[in-house]
mmCIF file of C-alpha atoms in Angstrom:
data_model
loop_
_atom_site.group_PDB
_atom_site.id
_atom_site.type_symbol
_atom_site.label_atom_id
_atom_site.label_comp_id
_atom_site.label_asym_id
_atom_site.label_seq_id
_atom_site.Cartn_x
_atom_site.Cartn_y
_atom_site.Cartn_z
ATOM 1 C CA MET P 288 95.714 93.474 141.388
ATOM 2 C CA ALA P 289 97.461 92.051 138.055
ATOM 3 C CA SER P 290 99.373 88.835 139.057
ATOM 4 C CA ALA P 291 103.267 88.559 137.932
ATOM 5 C CA VAL P 292 102.244 86.386 134.830
ATOM 6 C CA GLU P 293 99.789 89.011 133.666
ATOM 7 C CA ILE P 294 102.365 91.734 134.320
ATOM 8 C CA ASP P 295 104.883 89.765 132.006
ATOM 9 C CA ALA P 296 101.951 89.214 129.212
ATOM 10 C CA MET P 297 101.472 92.774 129.442
ATOM 11 C CA ARG P 298 105.035 93.624 128.800
ATOM 12 C CA ARG P 299 104.683 91.559 125.642
ATOM 13 C CA ALA P 300 101.396 93.274 124.658
ATOM 14 C CA LEU P 301 103.348 96.362 124.751
ATOM 15 C CA GLN P 302 105.989 95.237 122.473
ATOM 16 C CA LEU P 303 103.446 93.731 120.091
ATOM 17 C CA ALA P 304 101.766 97.207 119.886
ATOM 18 C CA ARG P 305 104.885 98.830 118.705
ATOM 19 C CA ARG P 306 104.565 96.726 115.657
ATOM 20 C CA GLY P 307 101.380 98.373 114.434
ATOM 21 C CA PRO P 308 101.773 101.729 112.457
ATOM 22 C CA ARG P 309 101.475 105.145 113.977
ATOM 23 C CA GLY P 310 98.727 107.225 112.673
ATOM 24 C CA LEU P 311 95.366 108.259 113.481
ATOM 25 C CA ASN P 312 94.397 104.978 115.581
ATOM 26 C CA PRO P 313 96.745 104.047 118.839
ATOM 27 C CA GLN P 314 99.084 101.195 118.741
ATOM 28 C CA VAL P 315 97.530 98.576 120.851
ATOM 29 C CA GLY P 316 98.594 94.921 121.875
ATOM 30 C CA ALA P 317 96.797 92.209 123.179
ATOM 31 C CA VAL P 318 97.886 88.531 124.747
ATOM 32 C CA ILE P 319 95.315 85.997 125.457
ATOM 33 C CA LEU P 320 96.283 83.808 128.467
ATOM 34 C CA SER P 321 94.715 80.301 129.513
ATOM 35 C CA PRO P 322 93.253 79.943 133.057
ATOM 36 C CA ALA P 323 96.708 78.108 133.986
ATOM 37 C CA GLY P 324 98.677 81.625 132.500
ATOM 38 C CA GLU P 325 99.680 79.753 129.267
ATOM 39 C CA ILE P 326 99.789 82.384 126.418
ATOM 40 C CA LEU P 327 96.735 81.179 123.821
ATOM 41 C CA ALA P 328 97.368 83.816 121.260
ATOM 42 C CA GLU P 329 98.550 87.282 120.478
ATOM 43 C CA GLY P 330 97.773 90.196 118.463
ATOM 44 C CA TYR P 331 98.145 93.891 117.756
ATOM 45 C CA HIS P 332 96.271 96.620 115.587
ATOM 46 C CA ARG P 333 97.409 96.930 112.256
ATOM 47 C CA GLY P 334 96.170 100.016 110.929
ATOM 48 C CA ALA P 335 92.942 101.739 110.161
ATOM 49 C CA GLY P 336 90.130 99.753 109.237
ATOM 50 C CA THR P 337 91.952 96.198 110.265
ATOM 51 C CA ALA P 338 91.068 94.090 113.281
ATOM 52 C CA HIS P 339 91.597 95.686 116.509
ATOM 53 C CA ALA P 340 94.448 93.979 118.763
ATOM 54 C CA GLU P 341 91.737 91.818 120.842
ATOM 55 C CA VAL P 342 89.962 90.646 117.634
ATOM 56 C CA ASP P 343 93.200 89.888 115.873
ATOM 57 C CA ALA P 344 94.286 87.803 118.914
ATOM 58 C CA LEU P 345 90.841 86.147 119.299
ATOM 59 C CA SER P 346 91.002 85.346 115.559
ATOM 60 C CA ARG P 347 93.832 82.871 115.996
ATOM 61 C CA LEU P 348 91.687 80.800 118.191
ATOM 62 C CA SER P 349 89.343 78.085 117.507
ATOM 63 C CA PRO P 350 85.747 78.563 118.719
ATOM 64 C CA ASP P 351 85.325 78.394 122.389
ATOM 65 C CA ALA P 352 89.315 78.290 123.067
ATOM 66 C CA ALA P 353 89.037 81.608 124.690
ATOM 67 C CA ARG P 354 86.173 80.558 127.309
ATOM 68 C CA GLY P 355 87.561 81.612 130.872
ATOM 69 C CA ALA P 356 90.804 83.004 129.535
ATOM 70 C CA THR P 357 92.266 86.273 130.424
ATOM 71 C CA ALA P 358 92.648 89.153 127.857
ATOM 72 C CA VAL P 359 95.841 91.231 128.845
ATOM 73 C CA VAL P 360 95.447 94.473 126.699
ATOM 74 C CA THR P 361 97.286 97.625 126.450
ATOM 75 C CA LEU P 362 94.587 99.859 126.180
ATOM 76 C CA GLU P 363 90.841 99.810 127.466
ATOM 77 C CA PRO P 364 88.918 97.640 124.757
ATOM 78 C CA CYS P 365 86.556 99.921 122.933
ATOM 79 C CA ASN P 366 82.935 100.255 123.330
ATOM 80 C CA HIS P 367 81.877 102.007 119.774
ATOM 81 C CA THR P 368 81.425 100.828 116.341
ATOM 82 C CA GLY P 369 83.442 102.228 113.744
ATOM 83 C CA ARG P 370 84.984 100.352 110.687
ATOM 84 C CA THR P 371 85.014 97.548 113.104
ATOM 85 C CA GLY P 372 82.742 96.791 115.932
ATOM 86 C CA PRO P 373 83.270 97.013 119.691
ATOM 87 C CA CYS P 374 86.260 95.204 121.084
ATOM 88 C CA ALA P 375 84.542 95.026 124.560
ATOM 89 C CA LEU P 376 81.386 92.998 123.196
ATOM 90 C CA ALA P 377 83.880 90.721 121.029
ATOM 91 C CA LEU P 378 85.432 89.871 124.303
ATOM 92 C CA ILE P 379 82.440 88.998 125.978
ATOM 93 C CA GLU P 380 81.277 86.920 123.108
ATOM 94 C CA ALA P 381 84.190 84.799 123.016
ATOM 95 C CA GLY P 382 83.663 84.005 126.826
ATOM 96 C CA ILE P 383 86.592 85.943 128.098
ATOM 97 C CA GLY P 384 86.504 85.577 131.736
ATOM 98 C CA ARG P 385 88.747 88.411 133.113
ATOM 99 C CA VAL P 386 90.379 91.351 131.318
ATOM 100 C CA VAL P 387 93.638 93.064 132.341
ATOM 101 C CA TYR P 388 94.365 96.566 130.680
ATOM 102 C CA ALA P 389 96.921 99.113 131.212
ATOM 103 C CA LEU P 390 95.316 102.362 130.266
ATOM 104 C CA ASP P 391 91.840 103.960 130.154
ATOM 105 C CA ASP P 392 90.984 105.009 126.712
ATOM 106 C CA PRO P 393 91.297 108.655 126.724
ATOM 107 C CA THR P 394 88.258 109.537 123.858
ATOM 108 C CA ASP P 395 84.756 110.022 124.533
ATOM 109 C CA ALA P 396 83.838 107.909 121.503
ATOM 110 C CA ALA P 397 85.323 104.719 122.378
ATOM 111 C CA SER P 398 85.766 104.605 126.409
ATOM 112 C CA GLY P 399 83.135 102.506 128.347
ATOM 113 C CA GLY P 400 84.492 99.374 127.517
ATOM 114 C CA ALA P 401 85.451 98.405 131.076
ATOM 115 C CA ASP P 402 82.293 99.213 132.254
ATOM 116 C CA ARG P 403 80.394 97.279 129.505
ATOM 117 C CA LEU P 404 82.615 94.219 130.436
ATOM 118 C CA ARG P 405 81.718 94.289 133.985
ATOM 119 C CA ALA P 406 78.126 94.401 133.332
ATOM 120 C CA ALA P 407 78.424 91.402 131.512
ATOM 121 C CA GLY P 408 80.113 89.660 134.545
ATOM 122 C CA VAL P 409 83.686 89.883 133.400
ATOM 123 C CA ASP P 410 86.458 90.435 135.912
ATOM 124 C CA VAL P 411 88.081 93.727 134.856
ATOM 125 C CA GLU P 412 91.611 95.113 136.252
ATOM 126 C CA SER P 413 93.205 98.285 134.992
ATOM 127 C CA GLY P 414 96.384 100.040 135.577
ATOM 128 C CA ALA P 415 99.183 97.325 134.663
ATOM 129 C CA GLU P 416 102.114 99.060 133.166
ATOM 130 C CA ARG P 417 100.234 102.107 132.974
ATOM 131 C CA GLU P 418 103.151 104.519 132.538
ATOM 132 C CA ALA P 419 104.599 102.586 129.706
ATOM 133 C CA ALA P 420 101.311 102.439 127.977
ATOM 134 C CA GLU P 421 100.719 106.014 128.524
ATOM 135 C CA ALA P 422 104.566 106.759 126.898
ATOM 136 C CA LEU P 423 103.251 104.391 123.933
ATOM 137 C CA VAL P 424 100.390 106.156 122.990
ATOM 138 C CA HIS P 425 101.055 109.872 124.415
ATOM 139 C CA ASP P 426 101.521 111.452 120.850
ATOM 140 C CA TRP P 427 98.220 109.730 119.667
ATOM 141 C CA ALA P 428 96.414 111.252 122.779
ATOM 142 C CA VAL P 429 97.645 114.750 121.931
ATOM 143 C CA LEU P 430 96.329 114.370 118.391
ATOM 144 C CA LYS P 431 92.737 113.373 119.390
ATOM 145 C CA ARG P 432 92.540 116.009 122.207
ATOM 146 C CA THR P 433 94.148 118.989 119.816
ATOM 147 C CA GLY P 434 93.571 117.791 116.556
ATOM 148 C CA ARG P 435 97.311 118.415 115.391
ATOM 149 C CA PRO P 436 100.492 116.593 116.293
ATOM 150 C CA HIS P 437 102.643 116.751 119.193
ATOM 151 C CA VAL P 438 105.173 119.582 118.231
ATOM 152 C CA THR P 439 108.784 119.676 119.317
ATOM 153 C CA VAL P 440 110.916 122.628 118.363
ATOM 154 C CA LYS P 441 114.554 122.309 118.465
ATOM 155 C CA TRP P 442 117.508 124.991 117.954
ATOM 156 C CA ALA P 443 121.169 125.044 118.518
ATOM 157 C CA GLN P 444 122.766 128.316 120.080
ATOM 158 C CA SER P 445 125.960 129.778 121.379
ATOM 159 C CA LEU P 446 126.150 130.462 125.154
ATOM 160 C CA ASP P 447 125.284 134.315 124.134
ATOM 161 C CA GLY P 448 121.909 133.096 122.285
ATOM 162 C CA ARG P 449 123.158 133.046 118.620
ATOM 163 C CA ALA P 450 122.322 130.659 115.735
ATOM 164 C CA ALA P 451 124.940 131.482 113.728
ATOM 165 C CA ALA P 452 128.138 133.726 113.139
ATOM 166 C CA ALA P 453 127.795 137.271 111.576
ATOM 167 C CA ASP P 454 128.764 136.177 108.120
ATOM 168 C CA GLY P 455 125.937 133.558 108.545
ATOM 169 C CA SER P 456 127.960 130.495 109.203
ATOM 170 C CA SER P 457 126.469 127.978 111.580
ATOM 171 C CA GLN P 458 128.156 124.338 110.833
ATOM 172 C CA TRP P 459 128.917 123.591 113.430
ATOM 173 C CA ILE P 460 127.896 125.550 116.637
ATOM 174 C CA THR P 461 127.393 121.901 118.640
ATOM 175 C CA GLY P 462 129.631 119.019 118.534
ATOM 176 C CA PRO P 463 129.372 115.565 117.404
ATOM 177 C CA ALA P 464 127.467 114.094 120.647
ATOM 178 C CA ALA P 465 124.566 116.682 120.181
ATOM 179 C CA ARG P 466 124.179 116.227 116.485
ATOM 180 C CA ARG P 467 123.925 112.448 117.200
ATOM 181 C CA ASP P 468 121.123 112.976 119.564
ATOM 182 C CA VAL P 469 119.383 115.413 117.304
ATOM 183 C CA HIS P 470 119.482 112.718 114.436
ATOM 184 C CA ALA P 471 117.954 110.096 116.840
ATOM 185 C CA ARG P 472 115.317 112.545 117.571
ATOM 186 C CA ARG P 473 114.566 113.278 113.925
ATOM 187 C CA ALA P 474 114.450 109.353 113.290
ATOM 188 C CA ARG P 475 111.536 109.041 116.187
ATOM 189 C CA ALA P 476 109.577 111.729 114.678
ATOM 190 C CA ASP P 477 106.917 111.330 112.073
ATOM 191 C CA ALA P 478 107.605 114.257 110.314
ATOM 192 C CA ILE P 479 110.572 117.308 110.235
ATOM 193 C CA VAL P 480 109.197 120.522 109.470
ATOM 194 C CA ALA P 481 111.349 123.447 108.021
ATOM 195 C CA GLY P 482 110.680 126.978 106.380
ATOM 196 C CA THR P 483 111.428 127.562 102.741
ATOM 197 C CA GLY P 484 113.893 130.277 103.935
ATOM 198 C CA THR P 485 116.081 127.824 105.564
ATOM 199 C CA VAL P 486 115.732 125.559 102.627
ATOM 200 C CA ARG P 487 116.863 127.950 100.352
ATOM 201 C CA ALA P 488 119.608 129.042 102.579
ATOM 202 C CA ASP P 489 121.146 125.858 103.621
ATOM 203 C CA ASP P 490 119.654 123.315 101.357
ATOM 204 C CA PRO P 491 119.005 120.623 104.052
ATOM 205 C CA ALA P 492 118.292 117.249 103.493
ATOM 206 C CA LEU P 493 116.117 116.714 106.378
ATOM 207 C CA THR P 494 116.902 113.278 106.949
ATOM 208 C CA ALA P 495 117.932 111.357 109.914
ATOM 209 C CA ARG P 496 121.493 110.205 109.349
ATOM 210 C CA ALA P 497 124.046 107.983 111.414
ATOM 211 C CA ASP P 498 127.847 109.316 112.059
ATOM 212 C CA ASP P 499 129.176 108.058 108.643
ATOM 213 C CA GLY P 500 126.396 109.974 106.877
ATOM 214 C CA SER P 501 124.391 106.737 105.905
ATOM 215 C CA LEU P 502 120.603 107.132 106.390
ATOM 216 C CA LEU P 503 118.706 105.705 109.678
ATOM 217 C CA GLU P 504 116.271 103.046 109.155
ATOM 218 C CA THR P 505 113.282 105.216 109.869
ATOM 219 C CA GLN P 506 112.979 108.735 108.352
ATOM 220 C CA PRO P 507 110.645 111.591 109.082
ATOM 221 C CA VAL P 508 108.271 112.767 106.365
ATOM 222 C CA PRO P 509 109.816 116.063 105.379
ATOM 223 C CA VAL P 510 107.595 119.087 105.256
ATOM 224 C CA VAL P 511 108.547 122.305 104.006
ATOM 225 C CA VAL P 512 106.265 125.728 104.973
ATOM 226 C CA GLY P 513 106.315 128.939 103.266
ATOM 227 C CA ARG P 514 105.450 131.184 100.248
ATOM 228 C CA SER P 515 109.057 130.990 98.512
ATOM 229 C CA GLU P 516 109.468 128.607 96.025
ATOM 230 C CA THR P 517 111.790 125.418 96.449
ATOM 231 C CA ALA P 518 114.283 124.811 93.893
ATOM 232 C CA PRO P 519 113.641 121.681 91.285
ATOM 233 C CA ASP P 520 117.205 120.215 92.634
ATOM 234 C CA ALA P 521 116.974 120.823 96.488
ATOM 235 C CA ALA P 522 118.310 118.248 98.766
ATOM 236 C CA VAL P 523 114.945 117.740 100.250
ATOM 237 C CA ARG P 524 113.442 116.579 96.878
ATOM 238 C CA ARG P 525 115.652 113.652 97.081
ATOM 239 C CA HIS P 526 114.477 112.256 100.458
ATOM 240 C CA PRO P 527 113.544 108.807 100.827
ATOM 241 C CA ARG P 528 110.064 109.978 101.793
ATOM 242 C CA THR P 529 107.962 112.112 99.573
ATOM 243 C CA PRO P 530 108.066 115.674 100.717
ATOM 244 C CA LEU P 531 105.224 117.919 101.708
ATOM 245 C CA PHE P 532 104.991 121.443 100.773
ATOM 246 C CA TYR P 533 102.574 123.891 102.159
ATOM 247 C CA ASP P 534 102.432 127.499 100.459
ATOM 248 C CA SER P 535 101.148 128.888 103.815
ATOM 249 C CA HIS P 536 102.053 130.882 107.145
ATOM 250 C CA ASP P 537 99.162 129.697 108.878
ATOM 251 C CA LEU P 538 101.087 126.881 110.921
ATOM 252 C CA ALA P 539 97.647 125.809 112.822
ATOM 253 C CA ALA P 540 96.363 124.837 109.627
ATOM 254 C CA VAL P 541 99.297 123.137 108.149
ATOM 255 C CA LEU P 542 99.750 121.207 111.572
ATOM 256 C CA ALA P 543 96.006 120.205 111.618
ATOM 257 C CA ASP P 544 96.456 118.912 108.101
ATOM 258 C CA LEU P 545 99.284 116.820 109.223
ATOM 259 C CA GLY P 546 97.237 115.728 112.037
ATOM 260 C CA GLU P 547 94.387 114.555 109.561
ATOM 261 C CA LYS P 548 97.315 112.219 107.458
ATOM 262 C CA GLY P 549 97.836 110.542 110.574
ATOM 263 C CA ILE P 550 101.306 112.118 111.690
ATOM 264 C CA GLN P 551 101.459 112.345 115.406
ATOM 265 C CA ARG P 552 104.757 113.824 116.187
ATOM 266 C CA VAL P 553 106.388 116.850 114.229
ATOM 267 C CA PHE P 554 110.127 117.987 114.832
ATOM 268 C CA VAL P 555 110.413 121.595 113.986
ATOM 269 C CA GLU P 556 113.905 122.470 112.883
ATOM 270 C CA GLY P 557 113.682 125.204 110.562
ATOM 271 C CA GLY P 558 115.738 128.180 111.531
ATOM 272 C CA PRO P 559 114.897 131.081 114.087
ATOM 273 C CA THR P 560 112.136 132.567 111.993
ATOM 274 C CA LEU P 561 109.850 129.389 112.072
ATOM 275 C CA ALA P 562 110.859 128.439 115.231
ATOM 276 C CA SER P 563 109.819 131.902 116.641
ATOM 277 C CA ALA P 564 106.490 131.585 114.873
ATOM 278 C CA VAL P 565 105.749 128.485 116.392
ATOM 279 C CA VAL P 566 106.664 129.402 119.689
ATOM 280 C CA ARG P 567 104.671 132.738 119.299
ATOM 281 C CA ALA P 568 101.581 130.735 118.059
ATOM 282 C CA GLY P 569 101.487 128.886 121.198
ATOM 283 C CA LEU P 570 101.988 125.470 119.064
ATOM 284 C CA ALA P 571 105.286 124.383 120.675
ATOM 285 C CA ASP P 572 104.749 121.268 123.162
ATOM 286 C CA GLU P 573 108.307 120.674 123.786
ATOM 287 C CA LEU P 574 111.088 123.001 123.296
ATOM 288 C CA LEU P 575 114.980 121.438 122.590
ATOM 289 C CA VAL P 576 117.802 124.053 123.040
ATOM 290 C CA TYR P 577 121.309 122.712 122.276
ATOM 291 C CA LEU P 578 123.594 125.106 124.132
ATOM 292 C CA ALA P 579 127.208 125.278 123.016
ATOM 293 C CA PRO P 580 130.043 126.734 125.341
ATOM 294 C CA VAL P 581 130.952 129.444 122.701
ATOM 295 C CA LEU P 582 130.435 133.380 121.937
ATOM 296 C CA LEU P 583 129.294 134.491 118.601
ATOM 297 C CA GLY P 584 127.929 137.950 119.145
ATOM 298 C CA GLY P 585 126.332 139.799 116.451
ATOM 299 C CA SER P 586 122.559 140.067 115.630
ATOM 300 C CA ARG P 587 121.867 136.283 114.342
ATOM 301 C CA LEU P 588 119.836 135.279 117.465
ATOM 302 C CA ALA P 589 118.397 131.918 117.802
ATOM 303 C CA LEU P 590 115.030 133.302 118.569
ATOM 304 C CA GLY P 591 113.073 136.079 117.207
ATOM 305 C CA ASP P 592 110.057 137.616 118.375
ATOM 306 C CA VAL P 593 107.627 135.193 120.276
ATOM 307 C CA GLY P 594 105.101 137.660 121.288
ATOM 308 C CA VAL P 595 106.424 139.096 124.625
ATOM 309 C CA PRO P 596 105.888 142.907 124.676
ATOM 310 C CA THR P 597 106.813 143.031 128.693
ATOM 311 C CA ILE P 598 108.372 140.966 131.347
ATOM 312 C CA ALA P 599 104.960 140.187 132.533
ATOM 313 C CA ASP P 600 104.099 138.263 129.392
ATOM 314 C CA ALA P 601 107.140 136.069 129.284
ATOM 315 C CA ARG P 602 106.466 132.711 128.398
ATOM 316 C CA ARG P 603 107.478 130.377 131.517
ATOM 317 C CA LEU P 604 108.819 127.252 130.985
ATOM 318 C CA ALA P 605 109.205 123.958 133.040
ATOM 319 C CA VAL P 606 112.499 122.440 132.658
ATOM 320 C CA ALA P 607 112.312 118.636 132.196
ATOM 321 C CA SER P 608 115.804 117.698 131.844
ATOM 322 C CA VAL P 609 119.232 119.204 131.425
ATOM 323 C CA GLN P 610 121.782 116.777 129.794
ATOM 324 C CA ASN P 611 125.485 116.800 128.894
ATOM 325 C CA LEU P 612 126.114 115.811 125.349
ATOM 326 C CA GLY P 613 129.924 116.093 124.984
ATOM 327 C CA ASP P 614 130.927 119.824 125.560
ATOM 328 C CA ASP P 615 127.425 120.934 124.884
ATOM 329 C CA LEU P 616 124.027 120.809 127.166
ATOM 330 C CA LEU P 617 120.634 119.858 125.998
ATOM 331 C CA ILE P 618 117.932 121.632 127.806
ATOM 332 C CA VAL P 619 114.410 120.164 127.450
ATOM 333 C CA ALA P 620 111.437 122.239 128.469
ATOM 334 C CA HIS P 621 107.681 122.481 128.179
ATOM 335 C CA PRO P 622 105.211 125.581 128.322
ATOM 336 C CA SER P 623 104.143 125.362 131.905
ATOM 337 C CA SER P 624 100.674 125.976 131.348
ATOM 338 C CA ASP P 625 100.632 122.990 128.752
ATOM 339 C CA ARG P 626 102.149 120.614 131.112
ATOM 340 C CA GLU P 627 99.852 121.747 134.065
ATOM 341 C CA GLY P 628 96.821 120.914 131.671
ATOM 342 C CA GLU P 629 98.107 117.442 130.871
ATOM 343 C CA SER P 630 98.553 116.269 134.217
#
């Protein structure tokens, strides 16, 4: 069982891990403790091709300084050779006497480091701060398992299921608290996806903004999908991140390409047509529905055809949470079968 000192070190390692970039590799942090429990060195993974967290930490010590020490790592030390060598072997060669890690590596290629360490006589303990470590690498794990980013589909609707009034106006169905929540979630995404129809009709900036309209520190990459041309003066072309344009209706292919670019989480906010298409294709991992206590009537539904010809084919959801945001409600749900498959 991990000691209180090792738990503290793991929490520090998780902080370090978040300094690393999101992308094709997981965010990992490491702390080296002396036999007396003092921090000898810290490290984290700085991106593809750079030293892994354990090796980064070890590199800050003089030869033999890690002998008999404890390595505290957020993810099981890897057991394969890629652009860098196996971290498990590096720890063994450094003379580390104990390894405490939070989460087993979920990939077949890199797992097995714990067994290799034990076979070399290293004391190994797993599971310290597991939930926090799982949350940290969740999107990366989805990318590794599916070959595409984690997909969140968001829409705002009236109580009677409309996304806009009869004349097409939709600003604002929801209130300031709901809009603030949306922008915070945009900032946590790696990319925000909209269809060309929405871009042409609404000219959205696809940025994450504060209440005063200023840009938040982190911004998602704007992605525009569809066959229609985007105007040269469209607001999205002035985004602080370089936009990506896909002249395609093959959403699975678009998401696969975004995954190859290291994008782990996308936020789909492109209007009823795109939202319906993503849900219909079975590509939505999470649904965010902002429900406003207003009635609009008319034909402008928040969601269109999602491939449900009969009630027996209804897409069942598991509601994760319901939250009050001012006068509005936010319902967070996941496709039931997907969530069961993740557990």
